[in-house]
Coordinates of C-alpha atoms in Angstrom, one line a residue:
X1 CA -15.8 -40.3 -2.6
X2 CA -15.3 -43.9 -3.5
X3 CA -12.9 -46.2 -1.6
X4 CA -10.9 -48.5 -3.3
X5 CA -9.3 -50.4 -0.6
X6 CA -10.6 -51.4 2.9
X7 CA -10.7 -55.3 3.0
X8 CA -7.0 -54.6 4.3
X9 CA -8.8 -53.7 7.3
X10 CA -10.4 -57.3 8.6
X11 CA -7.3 -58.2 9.9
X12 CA -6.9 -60.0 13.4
X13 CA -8.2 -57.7 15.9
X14 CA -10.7 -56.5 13.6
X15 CA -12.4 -59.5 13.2
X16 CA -12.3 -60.3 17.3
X17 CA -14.3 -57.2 17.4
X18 CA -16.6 -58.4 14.8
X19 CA -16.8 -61.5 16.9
X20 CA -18.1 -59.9 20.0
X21 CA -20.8 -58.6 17.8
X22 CA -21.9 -61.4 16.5
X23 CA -24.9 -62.8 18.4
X24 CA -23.8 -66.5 20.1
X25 CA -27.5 -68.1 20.5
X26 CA -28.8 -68.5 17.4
X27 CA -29.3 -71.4 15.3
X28 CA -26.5 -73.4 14.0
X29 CA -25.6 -73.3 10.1
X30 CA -25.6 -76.3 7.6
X31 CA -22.3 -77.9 9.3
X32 CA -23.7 -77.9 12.9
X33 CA -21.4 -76.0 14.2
X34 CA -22.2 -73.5 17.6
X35 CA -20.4 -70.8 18.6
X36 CA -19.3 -72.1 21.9
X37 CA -17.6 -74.8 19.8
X38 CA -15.9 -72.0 17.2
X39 CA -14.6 -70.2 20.4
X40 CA -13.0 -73.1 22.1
X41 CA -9.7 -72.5 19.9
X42 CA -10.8 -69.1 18.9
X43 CA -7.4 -67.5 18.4
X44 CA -6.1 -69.9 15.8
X45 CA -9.6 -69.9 14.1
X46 CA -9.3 -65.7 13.6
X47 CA -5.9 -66.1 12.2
X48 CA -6.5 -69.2 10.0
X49 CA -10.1 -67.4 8.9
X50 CA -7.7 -64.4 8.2
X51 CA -5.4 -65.9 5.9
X52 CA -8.2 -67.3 3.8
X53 CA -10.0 -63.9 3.5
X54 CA -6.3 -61.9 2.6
X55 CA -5.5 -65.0 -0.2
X56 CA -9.3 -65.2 -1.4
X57 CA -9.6 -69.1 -0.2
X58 CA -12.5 -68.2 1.7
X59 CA -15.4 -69.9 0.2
X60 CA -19.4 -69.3 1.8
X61 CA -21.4 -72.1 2.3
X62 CA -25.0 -72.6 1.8
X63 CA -27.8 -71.3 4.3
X64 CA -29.6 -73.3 6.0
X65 CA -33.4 -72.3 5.1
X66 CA -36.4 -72.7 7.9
X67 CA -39.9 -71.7 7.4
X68 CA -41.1 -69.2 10.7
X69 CA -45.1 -68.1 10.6
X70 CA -46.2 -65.3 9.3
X71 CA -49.8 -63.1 9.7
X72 CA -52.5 -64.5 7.5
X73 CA -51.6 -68.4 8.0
X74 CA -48.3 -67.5 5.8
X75 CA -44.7 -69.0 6.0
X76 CA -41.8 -66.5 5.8
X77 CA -38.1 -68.1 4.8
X78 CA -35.4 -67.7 7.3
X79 CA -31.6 -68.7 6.1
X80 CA -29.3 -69.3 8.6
X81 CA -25.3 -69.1 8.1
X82 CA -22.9 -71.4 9.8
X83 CA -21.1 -69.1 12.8
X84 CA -18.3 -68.5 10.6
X85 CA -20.0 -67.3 7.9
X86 CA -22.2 -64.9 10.3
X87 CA -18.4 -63.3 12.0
X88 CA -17.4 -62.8 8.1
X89 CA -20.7 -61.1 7.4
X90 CA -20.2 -59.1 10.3
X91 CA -17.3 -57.6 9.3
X92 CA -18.0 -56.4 6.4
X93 CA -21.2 -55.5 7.4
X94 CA -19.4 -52.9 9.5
X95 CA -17.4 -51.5 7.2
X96 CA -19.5 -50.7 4.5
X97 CA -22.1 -49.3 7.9
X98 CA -18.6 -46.9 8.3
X99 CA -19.0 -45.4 4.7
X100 CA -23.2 -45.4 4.2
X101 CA -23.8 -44.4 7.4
X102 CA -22.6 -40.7 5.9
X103 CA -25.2 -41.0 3.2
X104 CA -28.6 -42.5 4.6
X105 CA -30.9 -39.7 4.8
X106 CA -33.2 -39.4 8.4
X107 CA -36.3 -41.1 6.5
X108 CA -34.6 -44.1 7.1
X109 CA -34.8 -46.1 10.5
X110 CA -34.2 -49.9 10.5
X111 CA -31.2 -51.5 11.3
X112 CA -29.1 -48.2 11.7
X113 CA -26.9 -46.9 15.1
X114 CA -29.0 -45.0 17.4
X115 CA -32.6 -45.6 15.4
X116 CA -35.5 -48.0 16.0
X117 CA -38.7 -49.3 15.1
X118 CA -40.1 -46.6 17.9
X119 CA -38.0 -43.3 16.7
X120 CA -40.1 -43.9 13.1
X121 CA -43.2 -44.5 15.1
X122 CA -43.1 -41.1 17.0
X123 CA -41.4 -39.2 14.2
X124 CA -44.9 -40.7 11.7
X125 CA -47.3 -39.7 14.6
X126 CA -45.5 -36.0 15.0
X127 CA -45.7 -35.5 11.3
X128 CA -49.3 -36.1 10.9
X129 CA -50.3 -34.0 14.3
X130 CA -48.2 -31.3 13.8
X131 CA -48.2 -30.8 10.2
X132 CA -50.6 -30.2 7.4
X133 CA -51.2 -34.1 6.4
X134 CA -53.9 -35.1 4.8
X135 CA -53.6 -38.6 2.9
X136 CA -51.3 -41.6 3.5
X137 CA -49.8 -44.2 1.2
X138 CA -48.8 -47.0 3.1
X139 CA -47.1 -48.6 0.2
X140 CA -46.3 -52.8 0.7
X141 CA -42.9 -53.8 -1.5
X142 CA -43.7 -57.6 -2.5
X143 CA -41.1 -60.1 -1.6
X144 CA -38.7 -57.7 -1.3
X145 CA -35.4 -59.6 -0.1
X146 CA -36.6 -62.6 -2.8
X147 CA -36.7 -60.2 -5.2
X148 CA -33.7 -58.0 -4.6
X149 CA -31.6 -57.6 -8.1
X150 CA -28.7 -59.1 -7.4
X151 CA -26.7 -57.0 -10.5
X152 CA -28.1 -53.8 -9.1
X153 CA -27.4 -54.5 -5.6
X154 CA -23.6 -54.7 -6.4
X155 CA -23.5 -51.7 -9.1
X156 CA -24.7 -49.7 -5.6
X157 CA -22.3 -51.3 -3.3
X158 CA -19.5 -49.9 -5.5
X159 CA -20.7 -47.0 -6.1
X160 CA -19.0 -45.8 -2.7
X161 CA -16.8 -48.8 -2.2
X162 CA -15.4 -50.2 -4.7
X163 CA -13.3 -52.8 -3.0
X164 CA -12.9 -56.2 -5.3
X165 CA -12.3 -58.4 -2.1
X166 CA -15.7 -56.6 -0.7
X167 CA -16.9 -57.3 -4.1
X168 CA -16.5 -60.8 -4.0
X169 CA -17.3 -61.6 -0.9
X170 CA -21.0 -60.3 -1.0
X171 CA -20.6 -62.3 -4.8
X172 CA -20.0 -65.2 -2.5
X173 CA -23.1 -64.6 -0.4
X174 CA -25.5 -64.4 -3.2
X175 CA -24.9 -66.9 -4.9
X176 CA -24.1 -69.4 -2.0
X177 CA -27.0 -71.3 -2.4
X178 CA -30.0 -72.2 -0.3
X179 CA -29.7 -75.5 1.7
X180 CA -33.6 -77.1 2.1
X181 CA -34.5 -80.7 2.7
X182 CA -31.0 -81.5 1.8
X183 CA -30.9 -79.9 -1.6
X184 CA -29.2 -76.9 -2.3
X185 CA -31.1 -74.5 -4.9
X186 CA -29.5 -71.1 -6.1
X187 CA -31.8 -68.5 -6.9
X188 CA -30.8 -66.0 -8.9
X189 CA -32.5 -62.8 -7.2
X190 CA -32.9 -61.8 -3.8
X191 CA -30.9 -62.5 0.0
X192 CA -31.8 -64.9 2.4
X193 CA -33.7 -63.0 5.6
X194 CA -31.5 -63.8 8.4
X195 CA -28.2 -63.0 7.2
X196 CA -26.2 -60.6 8.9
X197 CA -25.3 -58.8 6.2
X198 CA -28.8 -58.4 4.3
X199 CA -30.3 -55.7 6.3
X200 CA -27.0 -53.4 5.3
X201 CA -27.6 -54.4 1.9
X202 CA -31.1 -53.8 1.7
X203 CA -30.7 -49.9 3.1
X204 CA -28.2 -49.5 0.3
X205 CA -30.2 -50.9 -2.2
X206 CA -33.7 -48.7 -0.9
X207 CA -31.4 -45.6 -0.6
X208 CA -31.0 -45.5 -4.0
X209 CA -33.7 -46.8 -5.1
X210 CA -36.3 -45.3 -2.8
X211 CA -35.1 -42.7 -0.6
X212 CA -32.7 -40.7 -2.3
X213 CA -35.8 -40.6 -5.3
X214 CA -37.7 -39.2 -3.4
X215 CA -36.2 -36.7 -1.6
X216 CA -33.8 -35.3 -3.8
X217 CA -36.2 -35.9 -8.0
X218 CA -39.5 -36.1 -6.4
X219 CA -40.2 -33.8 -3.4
X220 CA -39.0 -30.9 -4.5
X221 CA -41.4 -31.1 -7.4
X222 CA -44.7 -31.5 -5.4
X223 CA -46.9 -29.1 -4.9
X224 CA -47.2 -29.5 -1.0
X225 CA -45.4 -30.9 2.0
X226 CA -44.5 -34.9 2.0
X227 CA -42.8 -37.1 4.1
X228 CA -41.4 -40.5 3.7
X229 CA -40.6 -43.0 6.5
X230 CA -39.0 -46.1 5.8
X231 CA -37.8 -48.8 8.5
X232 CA -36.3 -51.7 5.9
X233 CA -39.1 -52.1 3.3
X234 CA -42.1 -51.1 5.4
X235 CA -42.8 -47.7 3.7
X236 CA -45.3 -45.2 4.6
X237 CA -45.5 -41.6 2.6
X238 CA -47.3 -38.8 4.0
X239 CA -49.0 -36.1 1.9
X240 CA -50.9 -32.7 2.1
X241 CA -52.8 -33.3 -0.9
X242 CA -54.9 -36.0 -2.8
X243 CA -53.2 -35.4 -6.9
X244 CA -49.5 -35.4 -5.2
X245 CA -50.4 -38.7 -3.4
X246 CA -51.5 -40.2 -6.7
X247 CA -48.8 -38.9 -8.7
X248 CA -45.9 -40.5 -6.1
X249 CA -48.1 -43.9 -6.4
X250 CA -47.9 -44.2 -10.1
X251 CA -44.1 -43.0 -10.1
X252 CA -43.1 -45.2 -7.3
X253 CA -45.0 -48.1 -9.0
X254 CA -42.9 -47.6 -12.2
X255 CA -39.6 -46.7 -10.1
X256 CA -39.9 -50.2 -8.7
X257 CA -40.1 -52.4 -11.8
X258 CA -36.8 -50.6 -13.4
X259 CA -35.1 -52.1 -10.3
X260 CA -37.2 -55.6 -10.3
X261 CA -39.1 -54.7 -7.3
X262 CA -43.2 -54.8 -7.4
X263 CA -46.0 -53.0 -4.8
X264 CA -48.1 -56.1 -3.8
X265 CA -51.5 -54.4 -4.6
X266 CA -53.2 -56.3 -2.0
X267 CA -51.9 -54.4 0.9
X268 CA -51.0 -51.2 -0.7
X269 CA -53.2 -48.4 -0.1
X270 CA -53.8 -44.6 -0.3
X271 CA -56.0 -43.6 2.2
X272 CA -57.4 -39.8 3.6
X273 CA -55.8 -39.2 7.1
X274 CA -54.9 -36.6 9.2
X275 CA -56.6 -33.5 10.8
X276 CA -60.3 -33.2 9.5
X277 CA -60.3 -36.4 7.6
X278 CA -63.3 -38.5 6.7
X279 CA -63.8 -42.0 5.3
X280 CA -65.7 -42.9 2.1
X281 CA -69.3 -41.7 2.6
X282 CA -68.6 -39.1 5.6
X283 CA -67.5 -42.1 8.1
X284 CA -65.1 -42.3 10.4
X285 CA -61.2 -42.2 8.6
X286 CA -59.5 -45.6 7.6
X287 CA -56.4 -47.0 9.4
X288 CA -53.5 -48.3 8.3
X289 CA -51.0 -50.3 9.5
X290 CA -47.3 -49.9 10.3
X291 CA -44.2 -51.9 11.9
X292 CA -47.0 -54.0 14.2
X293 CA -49.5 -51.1 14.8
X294 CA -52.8 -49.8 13.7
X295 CA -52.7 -46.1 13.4
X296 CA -56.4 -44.5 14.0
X297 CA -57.2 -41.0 13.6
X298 CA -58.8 -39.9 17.0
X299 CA -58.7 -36.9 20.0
X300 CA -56.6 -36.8 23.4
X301 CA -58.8 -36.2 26.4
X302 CA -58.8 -32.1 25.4
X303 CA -60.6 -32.7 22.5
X304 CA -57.4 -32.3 20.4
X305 CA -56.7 -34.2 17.1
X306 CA -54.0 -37.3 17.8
X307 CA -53.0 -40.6 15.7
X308 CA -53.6 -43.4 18.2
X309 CA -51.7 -46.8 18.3
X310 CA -52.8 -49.9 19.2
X311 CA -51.1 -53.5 18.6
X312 CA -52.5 -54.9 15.5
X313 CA -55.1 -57.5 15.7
X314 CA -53.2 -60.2 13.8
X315 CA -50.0 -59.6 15.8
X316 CA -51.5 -59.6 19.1
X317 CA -53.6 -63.1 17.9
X318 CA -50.6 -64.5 17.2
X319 CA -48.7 -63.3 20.3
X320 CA -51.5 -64.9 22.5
X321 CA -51.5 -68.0 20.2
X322 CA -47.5 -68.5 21.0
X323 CA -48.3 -68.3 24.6
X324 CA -50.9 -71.2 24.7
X325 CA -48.8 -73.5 22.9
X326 CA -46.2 -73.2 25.1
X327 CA -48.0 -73.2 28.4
X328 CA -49.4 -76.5 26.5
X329 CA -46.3 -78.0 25.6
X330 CA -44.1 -76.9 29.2
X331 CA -47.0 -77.4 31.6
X332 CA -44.8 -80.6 33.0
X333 CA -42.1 -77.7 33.8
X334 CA -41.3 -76.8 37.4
X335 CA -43.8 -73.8 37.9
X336 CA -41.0 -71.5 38.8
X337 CA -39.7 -71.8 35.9
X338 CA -42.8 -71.0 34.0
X339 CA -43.2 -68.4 35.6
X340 CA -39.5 -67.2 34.8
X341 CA -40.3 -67.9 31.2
X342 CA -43.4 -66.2 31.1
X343 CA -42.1 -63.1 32.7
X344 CA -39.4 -62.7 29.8
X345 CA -42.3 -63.1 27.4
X346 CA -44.3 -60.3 28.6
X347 CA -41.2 -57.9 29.4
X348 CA -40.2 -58.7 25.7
X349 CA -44.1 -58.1 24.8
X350 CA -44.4 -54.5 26.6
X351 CA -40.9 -53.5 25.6
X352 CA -42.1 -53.3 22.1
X353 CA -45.8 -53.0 22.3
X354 CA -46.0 -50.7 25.1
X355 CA -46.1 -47.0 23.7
X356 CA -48.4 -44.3 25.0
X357 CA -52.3 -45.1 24.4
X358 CA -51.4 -48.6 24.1
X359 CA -52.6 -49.7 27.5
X360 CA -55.5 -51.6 26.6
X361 CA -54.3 -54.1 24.2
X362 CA -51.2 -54.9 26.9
X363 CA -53.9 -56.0 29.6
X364 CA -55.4 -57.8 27.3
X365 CA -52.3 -59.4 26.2
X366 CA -51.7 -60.1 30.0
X367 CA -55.2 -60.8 30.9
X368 CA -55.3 -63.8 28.1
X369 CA -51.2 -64.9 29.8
X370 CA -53.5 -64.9 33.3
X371 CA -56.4 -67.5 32.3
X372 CA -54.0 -69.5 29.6
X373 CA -51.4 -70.0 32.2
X374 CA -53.9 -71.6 34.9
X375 CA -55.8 -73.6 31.9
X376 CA -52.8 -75.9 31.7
X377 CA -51.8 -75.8 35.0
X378 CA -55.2 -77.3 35.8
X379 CA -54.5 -79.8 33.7
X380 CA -51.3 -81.1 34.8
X381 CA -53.0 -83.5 36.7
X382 CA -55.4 -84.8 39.4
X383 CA -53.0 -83.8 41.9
X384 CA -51.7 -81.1 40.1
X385 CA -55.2 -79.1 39.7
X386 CA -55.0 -75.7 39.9
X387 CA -58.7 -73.9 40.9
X388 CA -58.8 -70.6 41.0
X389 CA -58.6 -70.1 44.8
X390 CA -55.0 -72.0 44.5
X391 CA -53.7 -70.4 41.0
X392 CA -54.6 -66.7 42.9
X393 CA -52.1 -68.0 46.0
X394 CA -49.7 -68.9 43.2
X395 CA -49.9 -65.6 41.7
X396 CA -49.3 -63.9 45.0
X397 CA -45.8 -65.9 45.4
X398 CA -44.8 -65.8 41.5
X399 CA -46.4 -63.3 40.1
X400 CA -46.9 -62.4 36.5
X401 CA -45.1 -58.8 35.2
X402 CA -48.0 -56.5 35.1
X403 CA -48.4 -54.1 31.9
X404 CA -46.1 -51.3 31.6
X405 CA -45.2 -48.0 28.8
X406 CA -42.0 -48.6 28.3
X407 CA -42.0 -45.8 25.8
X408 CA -43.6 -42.8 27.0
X409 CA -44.4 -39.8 24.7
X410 CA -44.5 -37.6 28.2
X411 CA -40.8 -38.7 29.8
X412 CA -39.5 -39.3 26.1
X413 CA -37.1 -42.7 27.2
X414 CA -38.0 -46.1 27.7
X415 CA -38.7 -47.8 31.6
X416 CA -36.8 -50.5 32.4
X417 CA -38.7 -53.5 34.2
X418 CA -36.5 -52.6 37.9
X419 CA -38.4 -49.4 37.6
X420 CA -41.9 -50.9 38.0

């Protein structure tokens, strides 16, 4: 079915409730604008903002484009809407949620109601223990939201809604422009990382062009069992045998070039894993690596055959290398307060990283928070030196949040930090 009208529906009310979605701290947009100062006279701003989007007036503005690090001594682009432009998003973001929701198959986790990063991650590790896998293709989509077809994207979008306001308004977004060092550039592919809408546009865009490929033309014509999982574009394929894991390689390769997409040979790889799986030469199986962990073939306690997980080297590296900055830059801060600021660090640390098996890599995560923290405070000053006998005192009246699972493969839900 293909809906023809729904812009109807961002009137008033609808866009307050877009508005309480929208997330209030983040970075303002290319006209400085916060969202405390948008809510002062809120009302009239919804109904004003209303009238624009009913008579077409409404015109997006340019992100604003920052650079954030990336593994490997890389820079990944972040754009940034104004607040108004983010509520917009939002809105239409939910609609066209409403309709594709009914159509995204289950091998798709990111950005989607009642899925996460850790569903895909225990649904990958229960494939490969519990079925008959024996290779891997952790496939690596280059640049995928600077490469995005912009023509293709739309063609998608209408296939199930075929709106013209819609139409425009996601017109609007691509083609906004890109605000950097006060020049605005407007590339002709892609959508800026950051943008409400993009991750909605980019599971439309991979459901058609990778998900409902596979499952529907390719898997059924394989001669044993597969499995895709997909959480935005980090894609890993699971096979029972070596020729069907080549043949969905040189298929997806091709698949991707007919819609201006490209596997970054670098980091793609096809690898043997699984139950009874050796490296080159007899050795011990390769890893690979997927959304922040390494996956390692090795045995639970009984001798049984289990995929570990530990915290990639690069992301835990970079973790601790955030934390020494900022003890370096805040060590003038009230210790209470860096205490307070550390503490959200490492619940927001273990309420990622901290799965089952995990354990080791979160004390040493904490471990390197311990020594980095009394480095600086050391250094604060003569009469601010902090030897050890002193810093273990400290510890004792502020203590740092010890390592926790917050997602347990045995309870099967996540601990809250009031539960430790």
């Amino acid at each position: 079915m293909r809906f023809t009208s729904l812009a109807h529906l961002m009137d008033e009310e609808f866009l307050k409730v877009a508005w309480q979605r929208v997330r209030k701290d983040g970075a303002v947009g290319v006209d400085q604008q916060s969202a405390k100062d948008y809510a002062l006279n809120l009302d009239a701003n919804l109904r004003e903002l209303g009238e624009r989007l009913r008579s077409g007036r409404y015109k997006a503005p340019p992100v604003r484009r920052v650079w954030i690090p990336k593994d490997g001594g890389k820079q990944r682009p972040l754009g940034i809407p104004t607040i108004e432009d983010k509520l917009v998003q939002r809105a239409v973001a939910m609609i066209l949620e409403a309709v594709h929701e009914q159509d995204f198959l289950d091998c798709s986790h990111g950005f989607r109601p009642k899925r996460s990063a850790h569903v895909a991650l225990q649904q990958l590790q229960d494939t490969i223990v519990m079925h008959r896998v024996g290779w891997v293709l952790d496939a690596d989509i280059e640049d995928f939201f600077g490469t995005l077809d912009h023509e293709w994207l739309r063609k998608m979008v209408r296939h199930r809604v075929n709106d013209g306001s819609i139409d425009r308004l996601i017109g609007k977004w691509l083609h906004a422009g890109v605000l950097e060092e006060g020049a605005i550039s407007h590339p002709s592919s892609g959508t800026p990382q950051g943008g409400v809408i993009s991750p909605v546009l980019a599971n439309i865009y991979l459901h058609y062009v990778l998900d409902l490929w596979f499952e529907k033309r390719i898997k059924p014509s394989l001669r044993g069992g597969a499995r895709l999982f997909r959480y935005a574009d980090d894609v890993v394929f699971c096979f029972e045998y070596e020729e069907d894991a080549r043949r969905v390689g040189d298929l997806l390769r091709e698949r991707l070039l007919k819609f201006g997409l490209r596997l970054n040979d670098t980091k793609t790889k096809l690898i043997r894993f699984g139950r009874g799986a050796k490296g080159p030469g007899g050795g011990k199986p390769e890893s690979f690596n997927f959304l922040g962990f390494t996956h390692v073939c090795g045995k639970t306690r009984k001798g049984k055959f289990t995929v570990k997980r530990r915290t990639m080297k690069s992301r835990l590296h970079r973790a601790m290398r955030r934390v020494t900055e900022w003890c370096r830059e805040n060590r003038h801060l009230p210790v209470a307060k860096q205490q307070a600021r550390l503490n959200r660090g490492l619940c927001g640390h273990y309420n990622y990283y901290g799965i089952t098996g995990n354990s080791h890599c979160l004390q040493q995560f904490h471990d390197h928070v311990v020594s980095t923290w009394r480095k600086w405070l050391d250094r604060r000053g003569r009469r601010g030196s902090m030897p050890w006998y002193r810093y273990r005192e400290l510890l004792r009246r502020l203590p740092l949040v010890r390592p926790f699972i917050a997602h347990s493969v045995y309870t099967g839900v996540m601990l809250c930090e009031s539960s430790l």
